[in-house]
Amino acid sequence: MIAYVKGIIEEITEDNVVVEAGGIGYNVKISADTASRLPGTGEPVKLHTYTNVKEDTFQLYGFLAKKDLDIFRQCITVSGIGPKGGLAILSVLDADALRYAIMTGDAKAITKAPGIGARTAERLILDLKGKIQIEDALIEREIADYGAAHTLSVDTPQKKEAVEALMSLGYAQAEAMKAVNAIEGIEEMDSGAVLKAALKKMF
């Protein structure tokens, strides 16, 4: 259907933006997070869109970043979560925060979205946890949150691979990064050796 809408912003509300493109004004449903990050009226914008078509409905849902659209599409595959629910979730959690909540099983964070109860949040986590990949954005989020206090960095491939492996074993991301960064001489080690050394730091 419509992959994106690129044009000039005519009007912005909390949950909708009107974008004029080719002489046509498109009503595009947006999350509160997207609304807060849009440029002002009269400014150009490109929104990646999902088209919801039903017998009596043709509605566009728009996102500034492709990753936001991707996680939205994943959310609405979960039973009990439609486009409205997916947009509600992304109004209280941005794409990276939602991925992190899913990976860590944080149902409480997801239930902050209007209309999303505990059972639905748990179903979302159960359905999507295996489909969510550890991404650089999440590593960077953790570094931003904890870096000043713990001097964390994952600036080499073997560090990142070791952190990912530790997380797959159930360790918290911050804990894994602290262990990896406590290893001496890591530049001369491969990822397997880094993982073994990091595991020793855990005990």
JSON list of C-alpha atoms in Angstrom, two decimals:
[
{"chain": "A", "resi": 1, "resn": "MET", "atom": "CA", "xyz": [0.00, 0.00, 0.00]},
{"chain": "A", "resi": 2, "resn": "ILE", "atom": "CA", "xyz": [1.32, 3.47, 0.85]},
{"chain": "A", "resi": 3, "resn": "ALA", "atom": "CA", "xyz": [4.94, 3.11, 2.05]},
{"chain": "A", "resi": 4, "resn": "TYR", "atom": "CA", "xyz": [5.40, 6.72, 3.14]},
{"chain": "A", "resi": 5, "resn": "VAL", "atom": "CA", "xyz": [3.95, 10.20, 2.90]},
{"chain": "A", "resi": 6, "resn": "LYS", "atom": "CA", "xyz": [6.35, 13.06, 2.18]},
{"chain": "A", "resi": 7, "resn": "GLY", "atom": "CA", "xyz": [5.10, 16.63, 2.16]},
{"chain": "A", "resi": 8, "resn": "ILE", "atom": "CA", "xyz": [4.38, 19.74, 4.18]},
{"chain": "A", "resi": 9, "resn": "ILE", "atom": "CA", "xyz": [2.77, 19.68, 7.63]},
{"chain": "A", "resi": 10, "resn": "GLU", "atom": "CA", "xyz": [-0.54, 21.54, 7.60]},
{"chain": "A", "resi": 11, "resn": "GLU", "atom": "CA", "xyz": [-1.86, 20.66, 11.05]},
{"chain": "A", "resi": 12, "resn": "ILE", "atom": "CA", "xyz": [-0.73, 18.72, 14.12]},
{"chain": "A", "resi": 13, "resn": "THR", "atom": "CA", "xyz": [-2.83, 17.36, 16.99]},
{"chain": "A", "resi": 14, "resn": "GLU", "atom": "CA", "xyz": [-1.90, 14.92, 19.75]},
{"chain": "A", "resi": 15, "resn": "ASP", "atom": "CA", "xyz": [-2.85, 11.89, 17.66]},
{"chain": "A", "resi": 16, "resn": "ASN", "atom": "CA", "xyz": [-3.06, 13.13, 14.07]},
{"chain": "A", "resi": 17, "resn": "VAL", "atom": "CA", "xyz": [-1.08, 15.11, 11.53]},
{"chain": "A", "resi": 18, "resn": "VAL", "atom": "CA", "xyz": [-2.26, 16.47, 8.19]},
{"chain": "A", "resi": 19, "resn": "VAL", "atom": "CA", "xyz": [0.45, 16.29, 5.54]},
{"chain": "A", "resi": 20, "resn": "GLU", "atom": "CA", "xyz": [-0.08, 17.96, 2.16]},
{"chain": "A", "resi": 21, "resn": "ALA", "atom": "CA", "xyz": [1.56, 16.04, -0.66]},
{"chain": "A", "resi": 22, "resn": "GLY", "atom": "CA", "xyz": [0.80, 16.57, -4.33]},
{"chain": "A", "resi": 23, "resn": "GLY", "atom": "CA", "xyz": [-2.12, 18.84, -3.54]},
{"chain": "A", "resi": 24, "resn": "ILE", "atom": "CA", "xyz": [-3.77, 16.24, -1.28]},
{"chain": "A", "resi": 25, "resn": "GLY", "atom": "CA", "xyz": [-4.02, 16.52, 2.50]},
{"chain": "A", "resi": 26, "resn": "TYR", "atom": "CA", "xyz": [-3.39, 13.16, 4.18]},
{"chain": "A", "resi": 27, "resn": "ASN", "atom": "CA", "xyz": [-4.70, 12.50, 7.69]},
{"chain": "A", "resi": 28, "resn": "VAL", "atom": "CA", "xyz": [-2.08, 10.33, 9.39]},
{"chain": "A", "resi": 29, "resn": "LYS", "atom": "CA", "xyz": [-2.55, 8.85, 12.85]},
{"chain": "A", "resi": 30, "resn": "ILE", "atom": "CA", "xyz": [0.52, 9.31, 15.03]},
{"chain": "A", "resi": 31, "resn": "SER", "atom": "CA", "xyz": [1.69, 8.45, 18.54]},
{"chain": "A", "resi": 32, "resn": "ALA", "atom": "CA", "xyz": [2.20, 11.09, 21.20]},
{"chain": "A", "resi": 33, "resn": "ASP", "atom": "CA", "xyz": [5.94, 10.42, 20.94]},
{"chain": "A", "resi": 34, "resn": "THR", "atom": "CA", "xyz": [5.89, 11.11, 17.20]},
{"chain": "A", "resi": 35, "resn": "ALA", "atom": "CA", "xyz": [3.80, 14.26, 17.72]},
{"chain": "A", "resi": 36, "resn": "SER", "atom": "CA", "xyz": [6.38, 15.59, 20.17]},
{"chain": "A", "resi": 37, "resn": "ARG", "atom": "CA", "xyz": [9.20, 15.09, 17.65]},
{"chain": "A", "resi": 38, "resn": "LEU", "atom": "CA", "xyz": [7.54, 16.53, 14.54]},
{"chain": "A", "resi": 39, "resn": "PRO", "atom": "CA", "xyz": [8.77, 19.81, 13.08]},
{"chain": "A", "resi": 40, "resn": "GLY", "atom": "CA", "xyz": [6.25, 22.65, 13.13]},
{"chain": "A", "resi": 41, "resn": "THR", "atom": "CA", "xyz": [3.44, 23.43, 10.69]},
{"chain": "A", "resi": 42, "resn": "GLY", "atom": "CA", "xyz": [4.68, 24.56, 7.31]},
{"chain": "A", "resi": 43, "resn": "GLU", "atom": "CA", "xyz": [7.75, 22.34, 7.62]},
{"chain": "A", "resi": 44, "resn": "PRO", "atom": "CA", "xyz": [8.58, 19.34, 5.39]},
{"chain": "A", "resi": 45, "resn": "VAL", "atom": "CA", "xyz": [8.24, 15.84, 6.84]},
{"chain": "A", "resi": 46, "resn": "LYS", "atom": "CA", "xyz": [8.49, 12.21, 5.75]},
{"chain": "A", "resi": 47, "resn": "LEU", "atom": "CA", "xyz": [6.37, 9.64, 7.60]},
{"chain": "A", "resi": 48, "resn": "HIS", "atom": "CA", "xyz": [6.77, 5.90, 7.12]},
{"chain": "A", "resi": 49, "resn": "THR", "atom": "CA", "xyz": [3.24, 4.57, 7.04]},
{"chain": "A", "resi": 50, "resn": "TYR", "atom": "CA", "xyz": [1.13, 1.53, 7.76]},
{"chain": "A", "resi": 51, "resn": "THR", "atom": "CA", "xyz": [-2.19, 1.34, 5.91]},
{"chain": "A", "resi": 52, "resn": "ASN", "atom": "CA", "xyz": [-5.12, -0.12, 7.84]},
{"chain": "A", "resi": 53, "resn": "VAL", "atom": "CA", "xyz": [-7.91, -1.12, 5.48]},
{"chain": "A", "resi": 54, "resn": "LYS", "atom": "CA", "xyz": [-11.27, -2.49, 6.59]},
{"chain": "A", "resi": 55, "resn": "GLU", "atom": "CA", "xyz": [-14.76, -2.46, 5.12]},
{"chain": "A", "resi": 56, "resn": "ASP", "atom": "CA", "xyz": [-15.50, 1.00, 6.48]},
{"chain": "A", "resi": 57, "resn": "THR", "atom": "CA", "xyz": [-11.97, 2.26, 7.23]},
{"chain": "A", "resi": 58, "resn": "PHE", "atom": "CA", "xyz": [-8.90, 3.42, 5.32]},
{"chain": "A", "resi": 59, "resn": "GLN", "atom": "CA", "xyz": [-6.47, 4.81, 7.85]},
{"chain": "A", "resi": 60, "resn": "LEU", "atom": "CA", "xyz": [-2.79, 5.71, 7.71]},
{"chain": "A", "resi": 61, "resn": "TYR", "atom": "CA", "xyz": [-0.50, 5.35, 10.74]},
{"chain": "A", "resi": 62, "resn": "GLY", "atom": "CA", "xyz": [2.74, 7.27, 10.46]},
{"chain": "A", "resi": 63, "resn": "PHE", "atom": "CA", "xyz": [6.18, 7.16, 12.05]},
{"chain": "A", "resi": 64, "resn": "LEU", "atom": "CA", "xyz": [9.26, 9.33, 11.67]},
{"chain": "A", "resi": 65, "resn": "ALA", "atom": "CA", "xyz": [11.66, 6.37, 11.81]},
{"chain": "A", "resi": 66, "resn": "LYS", "atom": "CA", "xyz": [11.48, 3.02, 10.02]},
{"chain": "A", "resi": 67, "resn": "LYS", "atom": "CA", "xyz": [12.34, 1.21, 13.28]},
{"chain": "A", "resi": 68, "resn": "ASP", "atom": "CA", "xyz": [9.19, 2.69, 14.88]},
{"chain": "A", "resi": 69, "resn": "LEU", "atom": "CA", "xyz": [7.07, 1.37, 12.03]},
{"chain": "A", "resi": 70, "resn": "ASP", "atom": "CA", "xyz": [8.77, -2.03, 12.23]},
{"chain": "A", "resi": 71, "resn": "ILE", "atom": "CA", "xyz": [8.03, -2.51, 15.95]},
{"chain": "A", "resi": 72, "resn": "PHE", "atom": "CA", "xyz": [4.47, -1.22, 15.40]},
{"chain": "A", "resi": 73, "resn": "ARG", "atom": "CA", "xyz": [3.95, -3.92, 12.75]},
{"chain": "A", "resi": 74, "resn": "GLN", "atom": "CA", "xyz": [5.24, -6.54, 15.19]},
{"chain": "A", "resi": 75, "resn": "CYS", "atom": "CA", "xyz": [2.94, -5.31, 17.96]},
{"chain": "A", "resi": 76, "resn": "ILE", "atom": "CA", "xyz": [-0.20, -5.59, 15.88]},
{"chain": "A", "resi": 77, "resn": "THR", "atom": "CA", "xyz": [0.54, -9.25, 15.08]},
{"chain": "A", "resi": 78, "resn": "VAL", "atom": "CA", "xyz": [-0.12, -10.02, 18.76]},
{"chain": "A", "resi": 79, "resn": "SER", "atom": "CA", "xyz": [-3.64, -11.17, 19.58]},
{"chain": "A", "resi": 80, "resn": "GLY", "atom": "CA", "xyz": [-5.62, -8.41, 21.26]},
{"chain": "A", "resi": 81, "resn": "ILE", "atom": "CA", "xyz": [-3.49, -5.55, 19.94]},
{"chain": "A", "resi": 82, "resn": "GLY", "atom": "CA", "xyz": [-4.76, -3.64, 16.95]},
{"chain": "A", "resi": 83, "resn": "PRO", "atom": "CA", "xyz": [-3.39, -0.48, 15.32]},
{"chain": "A", "resi": 84, "resn": "LYS", "atom": "CA", "xyz": [-4.92, 1.69, 18.03]},
{"chain": "A", "resi": 85, "resn": "GLY", "atom": "CA", "xyz": [-3.28, -0.39, 20.76]},
{"chain": "A", "resi": 86, "resn": "GLY", "atom": "CA", "xyz": [0.05, -0.44, 18.95]},
{"chain": "A", "resi": 87, "resn": "LEU", "atom": "CA", "xyz": [-0.03, 3.34, 18.67]},
{"chain": "A", "resi": 88, "resn": "ALA", "atom": "CA", "xyz": [-0.94, 3.64, 22.37]},
{"chain": "A", "resi": 89, "resn": "ILE", "atom": "CA", "xyz": [2.10, 1.54, 23.33]},
{"chain": "A", "resi": 90, "resn": "LEU", "atom": "CA", "xyz": [4.41, 3.66, 21.17]},
{"chain": "A", "resi": 91, "resn": "SER", "atom": "CA", "xyz": [2.95, 6.78, 22.76]},
{"chain": "A", "resi": 92, "resn": "VAL", "atom": "CA", "xyz": [4.44, 5.83, 26.14]},
{"chain": "A", "resi": 93, "resn": "LEU", "atom": "CA", "xyz": [7.52, 3.91, 24.93]},
{"chain": "A", "resi": 94, "resn": "ASP", "atom": "CA", "xyz": [9.65, 4.74, 21.91]},
{"chain": "A", "resi": 95, "resn": "ALA", "atom": "CA", "xyz": [10.83, 1.86, 19.70]},
{"chain": "A", "resi": 96, "resn": "ASP", "atom": "CA", "xyz": [14.09, 1.26, 21.57]},
{"chain": "A", "resi": 97, "resn": "ALA", "atom": "CA", "xyz": [12.42, 1.44, 25.00]},
{"chain": "A", "resi": 98, "resn": "LEU", "atom": "CA", "xyz": [9.73, -1.01, 23.88]},
{"chain": "A", "resi": 99, "resn": "ARG", "atom": "CA", "xyz": [12.32, -3.47, 22.55]},
{"chain": "A", "resi": 100, "resn": "TYR", "atom": "CA", "xyz": [14.19, -3.21, 25.82]},
{"chain": "A", "resi": 101, "resn": "ALA", "atom": "CA", "xyz": [10.97, -3.80, 27.81]},
{"chain": "A", "resi": 102, "resn": "ILE", "atom": "CA", "xyz": [10.22, -6.89, 25.73]},
{"chain": "A", "resi": 103, "resn": "MET", "atom": "CA", "xyz": [13.74, -8.28, 26.09]},
{"chain": "A", "resi": 104, "resn": "THR", "atom": "CA", "xyz": [13.77, -7.77, 29.84]},
{"chain": "A", "resi": 105, "resn": "GLY", "atom": "CA", "xyz": [10.17, -8.92, 30.40]},
{"chain": "A", "resi": 106, "resn": "ASP", "atom": "CA", "xyz": [9.09, -5.55, 31.78]},
{"chain": "A", "resi": 107, "resn": "ALA", "atom": "CA", "xyz": [5.30, -5.93, 31.45]},
{"chain": "A", "resi": 108, "resn": "LYS", "atom": "CA", "xyz": [4.74, -3.08, 33.90]},
{"chain": "A", "resi": 109, "resn": "ALA", "atom": "CA", "xyz": [6.29, -0.56, 31.51]},
{"chain": "A", "resi": 110, "resn": "ILE", "atom": "CA", "xyz": [4.07, -1.75, 28.67]},
{"chain": "A", "resi": 111, "resn": "THR", "atom": "CA", "xyz": [0.87, -1.57, 30.76]},
{"chain": "A", "resi": 112, "resn": "LYS", "atom": "CA", "xyz": [1.39, 2.20, 31.07]},
{"chain": "A", "resi": 113, "resn": "ALA", "atom": "CA", "xyz": [-0.15, 2.40, 27.61]},
{"chain": "A", "resi": 114, "resn": "PRO", "atom": "CA", "xyz": [-3.91, 3.17, 27.73]},
{"chain": "A", "resi": 115, "resn": "GLY", "atom": "CA", "xyz": [-6.00, 0.06, 27.12]},
{"chain": "A", "resi": 116, "resn": "ILE", "atom": "CA", "xyz": [-3.11, -2.38, 27.55]},
{"chain": "A", "resi": 117, "resn": "GLY", "atom": "CA", "xyz": [-3.61, -4.66, 30.55]},
{"chain": "A", "resi": 118, "resn": "ALA", "atom": "CA", "xyz": [-1.18, -7.01, 32.25]},
{"chain": "A", "resi": 119, "resn": "ARG", "atom": "CA", "xyz": [-2.28, -10.09, 30.30]},
{"chain": "A", "resi": 120, "resn": "THR", "atom": "CA", "xyz": [-1.94, -8.31, 26.97]},
{"chain": "A", "resi": 121, "resn": "ALA", "atom": "CA", "xyz": [1.49, -6.96, 27.94]},
{"chain": "A", "resi": 122, "resn": "GLU", "atom": "CA", "xyz": [2.65, -10.44, 28.96]},
{"chain": "A", "resi": 123, "resn": "ARG", "atom": "CA", "xyz": [1.32, -11.89, 25.70]},
{"chain": "A", "resi": 124, "resn": "LEU", "atom": "CA", "xyz": [3.21, -9.21, 23.77]},
{"chain": "A", "resi": 125, "resn": "ILE", "atom": "CA", "xyz": [6.44, -10.12, 25.58]},
{"chain": "A", "resi": 126, "resn": "LEU", "atom": "CA", "xyz": [5.89, -13.85, 25.06]},
{"chain": "A", "resi": 127, "resn": "ASP", "atom": "CA", "xyz": [5.10, -13.48, 21.35]},
{"chain": "A", "resi": 128, "resn": "LEU", "atom": "CA", "xyz": [7.85, -11.03, 20.45]},
{"chain": "A", "resi": 129, "resn": "LYS", "atom": "CA", "xyz": [10.75, -11.79, 22.78]},
{"chain": "A", "resi": 130, "resn": "GLY", "atom": "CA", "xyz": [12.22, -14.34, 20.40]},
{"chain": "A", "resi": 131, "resn": "LYS", "atom": "CA", "xyz": [11.82, -12.00, 17.44]},
{"chain": "A", "resi": 132, "resn": "ILE", "atom": "CA", "xyz": [13.52, -8.96, 18.97]},
{"chain": "A", "resi": 133, "resn": "GLN", "atom": "CA", "xyz": [17.20, -8.68, 18.18]},
{"chain": "A", "resi": 134, "resn": "ILE", "atom": "CA", "xyz": [19.84, -7.01, 20.36]},
{"chain": "A", "resi": 135, "resn": "GLU", "atom": "CA", "xyz": [20.60, -3.84, 18.48]},
{"chain": "A", "resi": 136, "resn": "ASP", "atom": "CA", "xyz": [23.18, -1.13, 18.69]},
{"chain": "A", "resi": 137, "resn": "ALA", "atom": "CA", "xyz": [20.46, 1.31, 19.71]},
{"chain": "A", "resi": 138, "resn": "LEU", "atom": "CA", "xyz": [19.80, -0.66, 22.89]},
{"chain": "A", "resi": 139, "resn": "ILE", "atom": "CA", "xyz": [23.49, -0.85, 23.71]},
{"chain": "A", "resi": 140, "resn": "GLU", "atom": "CA", "xyz": [23.76, 2.90, 23.23]},
{"chain": "A", "resi": 141, "resn": "ARG", "atom": "CA", "xyz": [20.71, 3.44, 25.43]},
{"chain": "A", "resi": 142, "resn": "GLU", "atom": "CA", "xyz": [22.31, 1.45, 28.23]},
{"chain": "A", "resi": 143, "resn": "ILE", "atom": "CA", "xyz": [25.60, 3.30, 27.84]},
{"chain": "A", "resi": 144, "resn": "ALA", "atom": "CA", "xyz": [23.75, 6.61, 28.07]},
{"chain": "A", "resi": 145, "resn": "ASP", "atom": "CA", "xyz": [21.91, 5.49, 31.19]},
{"chain": "A", "resi": 146, "resn": "TYR", "atom": "CA", "xyz": [24.87, 4.00, 33.01]},
{"chain": "A", "resi": 147, "resn": "GLY", "atom": "CA", "xyz": [28.00, 5.21, 31.27]},
{"chain": "A", "resi": 148, "resn": "ALA", "atom": "CA", "xyz": [28.76, 8.18, 33.52]},
{"chain": "A", "resi": 149, "resn": "ALA", "atom": "CA", "xyz": [28.58, 6.08, 36.67]},
{"chain": "A", "resi": 150, "resn": "HIS", "atom": "CA", "xyz": [30.26, 2.92, 35.44]},
{"chain": "A", "resi": 151, "resn": "THR", "atom": "CA", "xyz": [32.47, 4.04, 32.52]},
{"chain": "A", "resi": 152, "resn": "LEU", "atom": "CA", "xyz": [30.82, 1.56, 30.18]},
{"chain": "A", "resi": 153, "resn": "SER", "atom": "CA", "xyz": [31.66, 1.12, 26.51]},
{"chain": "A", "resi": 154, "resn": "VAL", "atom": "CA", "xyz": [31.20, -1.56, 23.87]},
{"chain": "A", "resi": 155, "resn": "ASP", "atom": "CA", "xyz": [33.57, -0.15, 21.31]},
{"chain": "A", "resi": 156, "resn": "THR", "atom": "CA", "xyz": [34.84, -3.39, 19.76]},
{"chain": "A", "resi": 157, "resn": "PRO", "atom": "CA", "xyz": [33.01, -6.28, 18.03]},
{"chain": "A", "resi": 158, "resn": "GLN", "atom": "CA", "xyz": [34.22, -8.83, 20.59]},
{"chain": "A", "resi": 159, "resn": "LYS", "atom": "CA", "xyz": [32.88, -6.70, 23.45]},
{"chain": "A", "resi": 160, "resn": "LYS", "atom": "CA", "xyz": [29.47, -6.41, 21.83]},
{"chain": "A", "resi": 161, "resn": "GLU", "atom": "CA", "xyz": [29.31, -10.15, 21.06]},
{"chain": "A", "resi": 162, "resn": "ALA", "atom": "CA", "xyz": [30.25, -10.99, 24.64]},
{"chain": "A", "resi": 163, "resn": "VAL", "atom": "CA", "xyz": [27.60, -8.63, 26.03]},
{"chain": "A", "resi": 164, "resn": "GLU", "atom": "CA", "xyz": [24.98, -10.20, 23.75]},
{"chain": "A", "resi": 165, "resn": "ALA", "atom": "CA", "xyz": [26.00, -13.70, 24.82]},
{"chain": "A", "resi": 166, "resn": "LEU", "atom": "CA", "xyz": [25.83, -12.79, 28.50]},
{"chain": "A", "resi": 167, "resn": "MET", "atom": "CA", "xyz": [22.38, -11.29, 28.05]},
{"chain": "A", "resi": 168, "resn": "SER", "atom": "CA", "xyz": [21.21, -14.45, 26.29]},
{"chain": "A", "resi": 169, "resn": "LEU", "atom": "CA", "xyz": [22.29, -16.30, 29.45]},
{"chain": "A", "resi": 170, "resn": "GLY", "atom": "CA", "xyz": [20.02, -14.10, 31.53]},
{"chain": "A", "resi": 171, "resn": "TYR", "atom": "CA", "xyz": [22.40, -11.42, 32.81]},
{"chain": "A", "resi": 172, "resn": "ALA", "atom": "CA", "xyz": [21.26, -7.80, 32.86]},
{"chain": "A", "resi": 173, "resn": "GLN", "atom": "CA", "xyz": [22.73, -5.62, 30.14]},
{"chain": "A", "resi": 174, "resn": "ALA", "atom": "CA", "xyz": [24.41, -3.15, 32.49]},
{"chain": "A", "resi": 175, "resn": "GLU", "atom": "CA", "xyz": [25.86, -6.02, 34.53]},
{"chain": "A", "resi": 176, "resn": "ALA", "atom": "CA", "xyz": [27.18, -7.69, 31.38]},
{"chain": "A", "resi": 177, "resn": "MET", "atom": "CA", "xyz": [28.84, -4.51, 30.14]},
{"chain": "A", "resi": 178, "resn": "LYS", "atom": "CA", "xyz": [30.47, -3.86, 33.50]},
{"chain": "A", "resi": 179, "resn": "ALA", "atom": "CA", "xyz": [31.95, -7.37, 33.49]},
{"chain": "A", "resi": 180, "resn": "VAL", "atom": "CA", "xyz": [33.23, -7.06, 29.93]},
{"chain": "A", "resi": 181, "resn": "ASN", "atom": "CA", "xyz": [34.80, -3.68, 30.58]},
{"chain": "A", "resi": 182, "resn": "ALA", "atom": "CA", "xyz": [36.58, -5.00, 33.67]},
{"chain": "A", "resi": 183, "resn": "ILE", "atom": "CA", "xyz": [38.64, -7.40, 31.55]},
{"chain": "A", "resi": 184, "resn": "GLU", "atom": "CA", "xyz": [42.27, -6.45, 31.00]},
{"chain": "A", "resi": 185, "resn": "GLY", "atom": "CA", "xyz": [44.02, -6.94, 27.65]},
{"chain": "A", "resi": 186, "resn": "ILE", "atom": "CA", "xyz": [40.72, -7.40, 25.82]},
{"chain": "A", "resi": 187, "resn": "GLU", "atom": "CA", "xyz": [42.15, -6.00, 22.58]},
{"chain": "A", "resi": 188, "resn": "GLU", "atom": "CA", "xyz": [44.19, -9.19, 22.09]},
{"chain": "A", "resi": 189, "resn": "MET", "atom": "CA", "xyz": [41.28, -11.57, 22.80]},
{"chain": "A", "resi": 190, "resn": "ASP", "atom": "CA", "xyz": [38.60, -13.06, 20.55]},
{"chain": "A", "resi": 191, "resn": "SER", "atom": "CA", "xyz": [34.93, -12.95, 21.52]},
{"chain": "A", "resi": 192, "resn": "GLY", "atom": "CA", "xyz": [35.00, -16.47, 23.00]},
{"chain": "A", "resi": 193, "resn": "ALA", "atom": "CA", "xyz": [37.87, -15.61, 25.30]},
{"chain": "A", "resi": 194, "resn": "VAL", "atom": "CA", "xyz": [36.15, -12.36, 26.27]},
{"chain": "A", "resi": 195, "resn": "LEU", "atom": "CA", "xyz": [32.99, -14.28, 27.18]},
{"chain": "A", "resi": 196, "resn": "LYS", "atom": "CA", "xyz": [34.90, -16.77, 29.34]},
{"chain": "A", "resi": 197, "resn": "ALA", "atom": "CA", "xyz": [36.73, -13.96, 31.14]},
{"chain": "A", "resi": 198, "resn": "ALA", "atom": "CA", "xyz": [33.49, -12.03, 31.65]},
{"chain": "A", "resi": 199, "resn": "LEU", "atom": "CA", "xyz": [31.75, -15.08, 33.13]},
{"chain": "A", "resi": 200, "resn": "LYS", "atom": "CA", "xyz": [34.56, -15.34, 35.69]},
{"chain": "A", "resi": 201, "resn": "LYS", "atom": "CA", "xyz": [33.85, -11.72, 36.65]},
{"chain": "A", "resi": 202, "resn": "MET", "atom": "CA", "xyz": [30.23, -12.67, 37.36]},
{"chain": "A", "resi": 203, "resn": "PHE", "atom": "CA", "xyz": [31.17, -14.95, 40.25]}
]
